[in-house]
Amino acid sequence: MVSLSPHQLWVLAAVERTATALSILGIATVFIAFGFSRDFRNPLHRIILMNAFFNVFDVVATMISLSGPEAGNGSGLCQLQGFLIQMFPLADVLWTTAMAINVFLIVFYRYEAADLRKLEIKYVGIITTLTFIPAFTFLFIKSPEKGPMYASVTLWCSVSPHYVLYRIIFFYGPVWLFFLITNILYVLVGIQILKQKRFLKSVTNSDDILDTNGHSPTVSLTHKVPTTIKP
């Protein structure tokens, strides 16, 4: 692996912190929109709000940047950064999946606002549990040969390359798994919406719409198109 010069590291850290500042601006925008706009307060947008709250801890980790590795692998700052990076980016992916699940339930099972609201506490519990337990456990894993689980990976502290299998199983693996699940859900939703659109179009364009007297007969639509979910 090619080592980076101090100047290169400084440039990368500056870019990282600049991007983090933009993320903070985005998070603040979500909080402000939710606080001042009643139209924003619906189940789908509340998921975004919860995700933004988790992202606050994510940006704390990226704002620490090189300060974590510079403090040393065994330092509290490095361990804190490693914990945050292990837990909250993965939680971000899980919240994205939760949003996809909500859309799926609306389209296929006609979930209303009250139904979705009941799921929110379950989402919080499941996502927090799935991400917190491994991230917290890793704080206590160390060995004389490999050192602590959380250690420098150049730009920040995260799961050490000496524990790469753990990184694959508990980070990259779940990220790709839930990324796949999210995309499958949205594909299914898209297919269902296209089917409903074609059905409505076929009813509208049917030659039987007008009877022999030029009047429109009553047409019963058994397919419902989901309406906007209100708070």
JSON list of C-alpha atoms in Angstrom, two decimals, residues 57-58 60-62 79-90 135 157-159:
[
{"chain": "A", "resi": 57, "resn": "PHE", "atom": "CA", "xyz": [-23.47, 10.77, 15.14]},
{"chain": "A", "resi": 58, "resn": "ASP", "atom": "CA", "xyz": [-22.17, 9.75, 11.74]},
{"chain": "A", "resi": 60, "resn": "VAL", "atom": "CA", "xyz": [-19.34, 13.49, 14.41]},
{"chain": "A", "resi": 61, "resn": "ALA", "atom": "CA", "xyz": [-17.17, 10.55, 13.39]},
{"chain": "A", "resi": 62, "resn": "THR", "atom": "CA", "xyz": [-16.21, 12.05, 10.03]},
{"chain": "A", "resi": 79, "resn": "GLN", "atom": "CA", "xyz": [-12.14, 4.04, 19.93]},
{"chain": "A", "resi": 80, "resn": "LEU", "atom": "CA", "xyz": [-15.08, 6.46, 19.91]},
{"chain": "A", "resi": 81, "resn": "GLN", "atom": "CA", "xyz": [-14.58, 7.19, 16.22]},
{"chain": "A", "resi": 82, "resn": "GLY", "atom": "CA", "xyz": [-14.36, 3.49, 15.42]},
{"chain": "A", "resi": 83, "resn": "PHE", "atom": "CA", "xyz": [-17.57, 2.80, 17.34]},
{"chain": "A", "resi": 84, "resn": "LEU", "atom": "CA", "xyz": [-19.44, 5.60, 15.56]},
{"chain": "A", "resi": 85, "resn": "ILE", "atom": "CA", "xyz": [-18.24, 4.55, 12.11]},
{"chain": "A", "resi": 86, "resn": "GLN", "atom": "CA", "xyz": [-19.17, 0.93, 12.74]},
{"chain": "A", "resi": 87, "resn": "MET", "atom": "CA", "xyz": [-22.68, 1.72, 14.00]},
{"chain": "A", "resi": 88, "resn": "PHE", "atom": "CA", "xyz": [-24.15, 4.74, 12.26]},
{"chain": "A", "resi": 89, "resn": "PRO", "atom": "CA", "xyz": [-23.32, 4.38, 8.54]},
{"chain": "A", "resi": 90, "resn": "LEU", "atom": "CA", "xyz": [-24.83, 0.88, 8.74]},
{"chain": "A", "resi": 135, "resn": "ALA", "atom": "CA", "xyz": [-20.24, -1.87, 17.46]},
{"chain": "A", "resi": 157, "resn": "CYS", "atom": "CA", "xyz": [-10.29, 4.81, 13.06]},
{"chain": "A", "resi": 158, "resn": "SER", "atom": "CA", "xyz": [-12.43, 1.84, 12.13]},
{"chain": "A", "resi": 159, "resn": "VAL", "atom": "CA", "xyz": [-12.25, -1.96, 12.23]}
]
